[in-house]
Amino acid sequence: MSSTLVAVPSAAPGGLEAGVDAHFGHCQMYTLISVENGSIANVEIIPNIPHEQGGCMAPVNYLAGHKVQAIISGGMGMRPLMGFNQVGIEVLHGNGAASVQDAVSAFIAGTLPHFSQEFTCGGGADHSHDTEGCGSH
């Protein structure tokens, strides 16, 4: 039996119908989806932890502690991307999925691209995802 625990940064209240948050580190919560043999087996919602500038490894380690194996994100900085790679969590780009369900369906279908440097942003409290210059995510 193949099983993968996938995290998706989510808007409140989380869950499969929630919107995908554009930036993993500043999301309100994570929806954790257990995918077994190509189907959703379980859904859990956990709150994000406080994120301070420069502290991007805190949420990386938090998700690693929850045994997450893959994350689907619309955006993140280079430091957390490297951190996820170091702890063995696969990072996939959300490709503008409107909901957590859409993102997970694309994960199951194998259509999400791996998150590469071109999708990263500089981060910081004042960066906006409404403008260009943040990897357009």
PDB file of C-alpha atoms in Angstrom:
ATOM      1  CA  MET A   1       0.000   0.000   0.000  1.00  0.00           C
ATOM      2  CA  SER A   2       1.369   3.399  -1.036  1.00  0.00           C
ATOM      3  CA  SER A   3       0.746   6.257   1.399  1.00  0.00           C
ATOM      4  CA  THR A   4       1.857   9.897   1.365  1.00  0.00           C
ATOM      5  CA  LEU A   5       1.071  12.678   3.849  1.00  0.00           C
ATOM      6  CA  VAL A   6       0.655  15.935   1.915  1.00  0.00           C
ATOM      7  CA  ALA A   7       0.472  19.433   3.442  1.00  0.00           C
ATOM      8  CA  VAL A   8      -1.317  22.321   1.742  1.00  0.00           C
ATOM      9  CA  PRO A   9      -1.075  25.878   3.173  1.00  0.00           C
ATOM     10  CA  SER A  10      -4.723  26.834   3.598  1.00  0.00           C
ATOM     11  CA  ALA A  11      -7.031  29.743   4.281  1.00  0.00           C
ATOM     12  CA  ALA A  12      -9.484  29.433   7.201  1.00  0.00           C
ATOM     13  CA  PRO A  13     -11.192  27.181   8.046  1.00  0.00           C
ATOM     14  CA  GLY A  14      -8.900  24.708   6.270  1.00  0.00           C
ATOM     15  CA  GLY A  15     -10.006  21.398   4.785  1.00  0.00           C
ATOM     16  CA  LEU A  16     -10.578  20.268   1.221  1.00  0.00           C
ATOM     17  CA  GLU A  17     -12.904  23.162   0.295  1.00  0.00           C
ATOM     18  CA  ALA A  18     -10.547  25.840   1.640  1.00  0.00           C
ATOM     19  CA  GLY A  19      -8.543  28.109  -0.610  1.00  0.00           C
ATOM     20  CA  VAL A  20      -4.847  27.454  -1.092  1.00  0.00           C
ATOM     21  CA  ASP A  21      -2.832  30.151   0.645  1.00  0.00           C
ATOM     22  CA  ALA A  22      -0.318  31.838  -1.660  1.00  0.00           C
ATOM     23  CA  HIS A  23       2.595  31.611   0.779  1.00  0.00           C
ATOM     24  CA  PHE A  24       3.308  28.630   2.963  1.00  0.00           C
ATOM     25  CA  GLY A  25       5.002  30.470   5.831  1.00  0.00           C
ATOM     26  CA  HIS A  26       2.275  33.051   6.420  1.00  0.00           C
ATOM     27  CA  CYS A  27      -0.774  30.823   5.964  1.00  0.00           C
ATOM     28  CA  GLN A  28      -3.384  30.540   8.684  1.00  0.00           C
ATOM     29  CA  MET A  29      -3.276  26.767   8.800  1.00  0.00           C
ATOM     30  CA  TYR A  30      -2.204  23.628   7.014  1.00  0.00           C
ATOM     31  CA  THR A  31      -4.507  20.980   5.697  1.00  0.00           C
ATOM     32  CA  LEU A  32      -2.799  17.584   5.952  1.00  0.00           C
ATOM     33  CA  ILE A  33      -4.119  14.993   3.539  1.00  0.00           C
ATOM     34  CA  SER A  34      -3.229  11.328   3.710  1.00  0.00           C
ATOM     35  CA  VAL A  35      -3.218   9.916   0.178  1.00  0.00           C
ATOM     36  CA  GLU A  36      -3.351   6.124  -0.004  1.00  0.00           C
ATOM     37  CA  ASN A  37      -3.272   4.254  -3.296  1.00  0.00           C
ATOM     38  CA  GLY A  38      -4.368   7.329  -5.226  1.00  0.00           C
ATOM     39  CA  SER A  39      -7.283   8.244  -2.958  1.00  0.00           C
ATOM     40  CA  ILE A  40      -7.782  10.622  -0.055  1.00  0.00           C
ATOM     41  CA  ALA A  41      -7.831   8.515   3.106  1.00  0.00           C
ATOM     42  CA  ASN A  42      -7.797  11.188   5.823  1.00  0.00           C
ATOM     43  CA  VAL A  43      -7.880  14.978   6.245  1.00  0.00           C
ATOM     44  CA  GLU A  44      -6.542  16.858   9.274  1.00  0.00           C
ATOM     45  CA  ILE A  45      -6.219  20.590   9.902  1.00  0.00           C
ATOM     46  CA  ILE A  46      -3.417  22.038  12.007  1.00  0.00           C
ATOM     47  CA  PRO A  47      -2.755  25.717  12.790  1.00  0.00           C
ATOM     48  CA  ASN A  48       0.369  27.423  11.522  1.00  0.00           C
ATOM     49  CA  ILE A  49       2.922  28.505  14.074  1.00  0.00           C
ATOM     50  CA  PRO A  50       4.092  32.117  14.498  1.00  0.00           C
ATOM     51  CA  HIS A  51       6.327  33.108  11.613  1.00  0.00           C
ATOM     52  CA  GLU A  52       8.826  35.871  12.064  1.00  0.00           C
ATOM     53  CA  GLN A  53      11.041  37.189   9.309  1.00  0.00           C
ATOM     54  CA  GLY A  54      14.164  35.069   9.048  1.00  0.00           C
ATOM     55  CA  GLY A  55      12.513  32.224  10.914  1.00  0.00           C
ATOM     56  CA  CYS A  56      11.464  30.283   7.848  1.00  0.00           C
ATOM     57  CA  MET A  57      12.863  27.023   9.166  1.00  0.00           C
ATOM     58  CA  ALA A  58      10.349  26.933  12.041  1.00  0.00           C
ATOM     59  CA  PRO A  59       7.383  25.939   9.835  1.00  0.00           C
ATOM     60  CA  VAL A  60       9.632  23.552   7.875  1.00  0.00           C
ATOM     61  CA  ASN A  61      10.599  21.730  11.060  1.00  0.00           C
ATOM     62  CA  TYR A  62       6.998  21.914  12.323  1.00  0.00           C
ATOM     63  CA  LEU A  63       5.738  20.074   9.226  1.00  0.00           C
ATOM     64  CA  ALA A  64       8.628  17.600   9.355  1.00  0.00           C
ATOM     65  CA  GLY A  65       7.607  16.868  12.963  1.00  0.00           C
ATOM     66  CA  HIS A  66       4.121  16.000  11.699  1.00  0.00           C
ATOM     67  CA  LYS A  67       5.709  13.448   9.301  1.00  0.00           C
ATOM     68  CA  VAL A  68       4.691  15.403   6.198  1.00  0.00           C
ATOM     69  CA  GLN A  69       6.226  13.890   3.057  1.00  0.00           C
ATOM     70  CA  ALA A  70       5.156  16.456   0.439  1.00  0.00           C
ATOM     71  CA  ILE A  71       3.950  20.058   0.413  1.00  0.00           C
ATOM     72  CA  ILE A  72       1.998  21.849  -2.303  1.00  0.00           C
ATOM     73  CA  SER A  73       2.722  25.576  -2.199  1.00  0.00           C
ATOM     74  CA  GLY A  74       2.039  28.637  -4.293  1.00  0.00           C
ATOM     75  CA  GLY A  75       5.135  30.386  -3.039  1.00  0.00           C
ATOM     76  CA  MET A  76       8.013  30.428  -0.589  1.00  0.00           C
ATOM     77  CA  GLY A  77      11.501  31.810  -0.244  1.00  0.00           C
ATOM     78  CA  MET A  78      14.715  30.061  -1.177  1.00  0.00           C
ATOM     79  CA  ARG A  79      15.666  29.306   2.430  1.00  0.00           C
ATOM     80  CA  PRO A  80      12.581  27.237   3.264  1.00  0.00           C
ATOM     81  CA  LEU A  81      12.779  25.523  -0.141  1.00  0.00           C
ATOM     82  CA  MET A  82      16.306  24.407   0.737  1.00  0.00           C
ATOM     83  CA  GLY A  83      15.092  23.454   4.219  1.00  0.00           C
ATOM     84  CA  PHE A  84      12.344  21.226   2.849  1.00  0.00           C
ATOM     85  CA  ASN A  85      14.906  19.565   0.596  1.00  0.00           C
ATOM     86  CA  GLN A  86      17.203  19.013   3.585  1.00  0.00           C
ATOM     87  CA  VAL A  87      14.511  17.336   5.698  1.00  0.00           C
ATOM     88  CA  GLY A  88      13.323  15.199   2.773  1.00  0.00           C
ATOM     89  CA  ILE A  89       9.940  16.826   2.117  1.00  0.00           C
ATOM     90  CA  GLU A  90       9.059  16.963  -1.580  1.00  0.00           C
ATOM     91  CA  VAL A  91       7.972  20.471  -2.657  1.00  0.00           C
ATOM     92  CA  LEU A  92       5.482  20.895  -5.482  1.00  0.00           C
ATOM     93  CA  HIS A  93       4.160  24.104  -7.007  1.00  0.00           C
ATOM     94  CA  GLY A  94       0.419  24.548  -6.613  1.00  0.00           C
ATOM     95  CA  ASN A  95       0.002  25.964 -10.121  1.00  0.00           C
ATOM     96  CA  GLY A  96      -2.771  28.301  -8.976  1.00  0.00           C
ATOM     97  CA  ALA A  97      -5.113  25.604  -7.650  1.00  0.00           C
ATOM     98  CA  ALA A  98      -8.248  27.310  -6.324  1.00  0.00           C
ATOM     99  CA  SER A  99      -8.898  24.880  -3.488  1.00  0.00           C
ATOM    100  CA  VAL A 100      -7.075  22.290  -1.429  1.00  0.00           C
ATOM    101  CA  GLN A 101      -9.173  19.626  -3.190  1.00  0.00           C
ATOM    102  CA  ASP A 102      -7.991  20.880  -6.595  1.00  0.00           C
ATOM    103  CA  ALA A 103      -4.367  20.863  -5.436  1.00  0.00           C
ATOM    104  CA  VAL A 104      -4.594  17.333  -4.046  1.00  0.00           C
ATOM    105  CA  SER A 105      -6.377  16.072  -7.148  1.00  0.00           C
ATOM    106  CA  ALA A 106      -3.513  17.453  -9.255  1.00  0.00           C
ATOM    107  CA  PHE A 107      -1.032  15.794  -6.862  1.00  0.00           C
ATOM    108  CA  ILE A 108      -2.785  12.440  -7.253  1.00  0.00           C
ATOM    109  CA  ALA A 109      -2.840  12.897 -11.049  1.00  0.00           C
ATOM    110  CA  GLY A 110       0.876  13.693 -10.990  1.00  0.00           C
ATOM    111  CA  THR A 111       0.456  16.995 -12.845  1.00  0.00           C
ATOM    112  CA  LEU A 112       2.100  19.397 -10.365  1.00  0.00           C
ATOM    113  CA  PRO A 113       5.596  20.647 -11.215  1.00  0.00           C
ATOM    114  CA  HIS A 114       8.395  20.389  -8.695  1.00  0.00           C
ATOM    115  CA  PHE A 115       8.922  23.695  -6.902  1.00  0.00           C
ATOM    116  CA  SER A 116      12.059  25.210  -8.385  1.00  0.00           C
ATOM    117  CA  GLN A 117      14.023  28.381  -7.760  1.00  0.00           C
ATOM    118  CA  GLU A 118      11.980  30.283 -10.364  1.00  0.00           C
ATOM    119  CA  PHE A 119       8.944  30.120  -8.055  1.00  0.00           C
ATOM    120  CA  THR A 120      10.737  31.517  -4.985  1.00  0.00           C
ATOM    121  CA  CYS A 121      10.308  35.008  -3.595  1.00  0.00           C
ATOM    122  CA  GLY A 122      12.316  37.231  -1.297  1.00  0.00           C
ATOM    123  CA  GLY A 123       9.815  36.940   1.533  1.00  0.00           C
ATOM    124  CA  GLY A 124       9.596  39.525   4.284  1.00  0.00           C
ATOM    125  CA  ALA A 125       6.614  41.071   5.985  1.00  0.00           C
ATOM    126  CA  ASP A 126       6.042  43.692   3.296  1.00  0.00           C
ATOM    127  CA  HIS A 127       6.104  41.490   0.227  1.00  0.00           C
ATOM    128  CA  SER A 128       2.894  41.149  -1.646  1.00  0.00           C
ATOM    129  CA  HIS A 129       1.592  38.407  -3.846  1.00  0.00           C
ATOM    130  CA  ASP A 130      -0.552  40.925  -5.685  1.00  0.00           C
ATOM    131  CA  THR A 131       2.384  42.244  -7.649  1.00  0.00           C
ATOM    132  CA  GLU A 132       5.020  40.854  -9.915  1.00  0.00           C
ATOM    133  CA  GLY A 133       8.396  40.227  -8.417  1.00  0.00           C
ATOM    134  CA  CYS A 134       7.324  37.391  -6.173  1.00  0.00           C
ATOM    135  CA  GLY A 135       7.664  34.640  -8.724  1.00  0.00           C
ATOM    136  CA  SER A 136       4.196  35.693  -9.914  1.00  0.00           C
ATOM    137  CA  HIS A 137       2.675  33.246  -7.474  1.00  0.00           C
TER     138      HIS A 137
END
